[in-house]
């Protein structure tokens, strides 16, 4: 599935391809970089993600047809 993302301050959106691999694992390609991600859904719309050995808590906020993502504050 393809999404588009724009970081705060960016003018152009970057394509993000998301491919489920099963067992809470995903292959995510952002622009030209691919990551294998382990993701676990937590309470209140938060995900715990393990990317390249680093752990992140990711929060989501829906706003109409857009989805805000808070990562690293």
PDB file of C-alpha atoms in Angstrom:
ATOM      1  CA  UNK A   1       0.000   0.000   0.000  1.00  0.00           C
ATOM      2  CA  UNK A   2       1.366   3.434  -0.893  1.00  0.00           C
ATOM      3  CA  UNK A   3       1.101   6.524   1.277  1.00  0.00           C
ATOM      4  CA  UNK A   4       2.673   9.960   1.033  1.00  0.00           C
ATOM      5  CA  UNK A   5       4.407  11.766   3.872  1.00  0.00           C
ATOM      6  CA  UNK A   6       5.559  15.296   4.439  1.00  0.00           C
ATOM      7  CA  UNK A   7       7.732  16.236   7.396  1.00  0.00           C
ATOM      8  CA  UNK A   8       7.011  19.489   9.131  1.00  0.00           C
ATOM      9  CA  UNK A   9       8.486  22.272   7.006  1.00  0.00           C
ATOM     10  CA  UNK A  10       8.808  20.179   3.823  1.00  0.00           C
ATOM     11  CA  UNK A  11       7.073  21.372   0.670  1.00  0.00           C
ATOM     12  CA  UNK A  12       6.898  18.099  -1.280  1.00  0.00           C
ATOM     13  CA  UNK A  13       5.506  14.754  -0.155  1.00  0.00           C
ATOM     14  CA  UNK A  14       7.672  11.610  -0.217  1.00  0.00           C
ATOM     15  CA  UNK A  15       6.168   8.216  -1.163  1.00  0.00           C
ATOM     16  CA  UNK A  16       5.991   5.575   1.577  1.00  0.00           C
ATOM     17  CA  UNK A  17       5.316   1.957   0.625  1.00  0.00           C
ATOM     18  CA  UNK A  18       4.084  -0.364   3.381  1.00  0.00           C
ATOM     19  CA  UNK A  19       4.185  -4.145   2.944  1.00  0.00           C
ATOM     20  CA  UNK A  20       2.936  -6.415   5.756  1.00  0.00           C
ATOM     21  CA  UNK A  21       5.258  -9.403   6.309  1.00  0.00           C
ATOM     22  CA  UNK A  22       3.178 -11.119   9.021  1.00  0.00           C
ATOM     23  CA  UNK A  23       3.811 -11.545  12.752  1.00  0.00           C
ATOM     24  CA  UNK A  24       3.675  -7.756  13.356  1.00  0.00           C
ATOM     25  CA  UNK A  25       6.533  -7.168  10.885  1.00  0.00           C
ATOM     26  CA  UNK A  26       6.483  -4.764   7.953  1.00  0.00           C
ATOM     27  CA  UNK A  27       8.745  -3.672   5.128  1.00  0.00           C
ATOM     28  CA  UNK A  28       8.582   0.119   4.829  1.00  0.00           C
ATOM     29  CA  UNK A  29      10.185   2.005   1.956  1.00  0.00           C
ATOM     30  CA  UNK A  30      10.509   5.777   2.387  1.00  0.00           C
ATOM     31  CA  UNK A  31      11.800   7.377  -0.798  1.00  0.00           C
ATOM     32  CA  UNK A  32      14.794   5.187  -1.727  1.00  0.00           C
ATOM     33  CA  UNK A  33      15.417   3.696   1.763  1.00  0.00           C
ATOM     34  CA  UNK A  34      13.874   0.415   2.962  1.00  0.00           C
ATOM     35  CA  UNK A  35      13.423  -0.632   6.601  1.00  0.00           C
ATOM     36  CA  UNK A  36      12.205  -3.812   8.257  1.00  0.00           C
ATOM     37  CA  UNK A  37      10.020  -2.826  11.195  1.00  0.00           C
ATOM     38  CA  UNK A  38       8.543  -4.757  14.112  1.00  0.00           C
ATOM     39  CA  UNK A  39       5.421  -2.974  15.347  1.00  0.00           C
ATOM     40  CA  UNK A  40       3.242  -3.585  18.392  1.00  0.00           C
ATOM     41  CA  UNK A  41      -0.002  -1.679  18.962  1.00  0.00           C
ATOM     42  CA  UNK A  42      -0.270  -0.160  22.442  1.00  0.00           C
ATOM     43  CA  UNK A  43      -3.107   1.740  24.114  1.00  0.00           C
ATOM     44  CA  UNK A  44      -4.462   5.114  22.967  1.00  0.00           C
ATOM     45  CA  UNK A  45      -3.375   4.901  19.299  1.00  0.00           C
ATOM     46  CA  UNK A  46       0.323   4.416  20.060  1.00  0.00           C
ATOM     47  CA  UNK A  47       2.714   1.966  18.403  1.00  0.00           C
ATOM     48  CA  UNK A  48       5.948   0.591  19.748  1.00  0.00           C
ATOM     49  CA  UNK A  49       8.293   0.128  16.779  1.00  0.00           C
ATOM     50  CA  UNK A  50      11.686  -1.545  16.522  1.00  0.00           C
ATOM     51  CA  UNK A  51      13.657  -0.199  13.540  1.00  0.00           C
ATOM     52  CA  UNK A  52      17.265  -1.247  12.930  1.00  0.00           C
ATOM     53  CA  UNK A  53      17.643  -2.205  16.592  1.00  0.00           C
ATOM     54  CA  UNK A  54      16.269   1.097  17.927  1.00  0.00           C
ATOM     55  CA  UNK A  55      12.956   1.336  19.762  1.00  0.00           C
ATOM     56  CA  UNK A  56      10.457   4.155  19.087  1.00  0.00           C
ATOM     57  CA  UNK A  57       7.046   5.026  20.484  1.00  0.00           C
ATOM     58  CA  UNK A  58       4.905   6.517  17.736  1.00  0.00           C
ATOM     59  CA  UNK A  59       1.672   8.442  18.345  1.00  0.00           C
ATOM     60  CA  UNK A  60      -1.043   9.060  15.745  1.00  0.00           C
ATOM     61  CA  UNK A  61      -3.708  11.752  15.428  1.00  0.00           C
ATOM     62  CA  UNK A  62      -6.414  11.674  12.747  1.00  0.00           C
ATOM     63  CA  UNK A  63      -7.508  14.969  11.181  1.00  0.00           C
ATOM     64  CA  UNK A  64     -10.015  14.396   8.379  1.00  0.00           C
ATOM     65  CA  UNK A  65      -8.299  12.405   5.628  1.00  0.00           C
ATOM     66  CA  UNK A  66      -4.848  13.180   7.069  1.00  0.00           C
ATOM     67  CA  UNK A  67      -2.969  11.343   9.783  1.00  0.00           C
ATOM     68  CA  UNK A  68      -0.500  13.171  12.001  1.00  0.00           C
ATOM     69  CA  UNK A  69       2.431  11.125  13.308  1.00  0.00           C
ATOM     70  CA  UNK A  70       4.496  12.159  16.329  1.00  0.00           C
ATOM     71  CA  UNK A  71       7.926  10.529  16.471  1.00  0.00           C
ATOM     72  CA  UNK A  72      10.793  11.640  18.715  1.00  0.00           C
ATOM     73  CA  UNK A  73       8.746  14.511  20.150  1.00  0.00           C
TER      74      UNK A  73
END
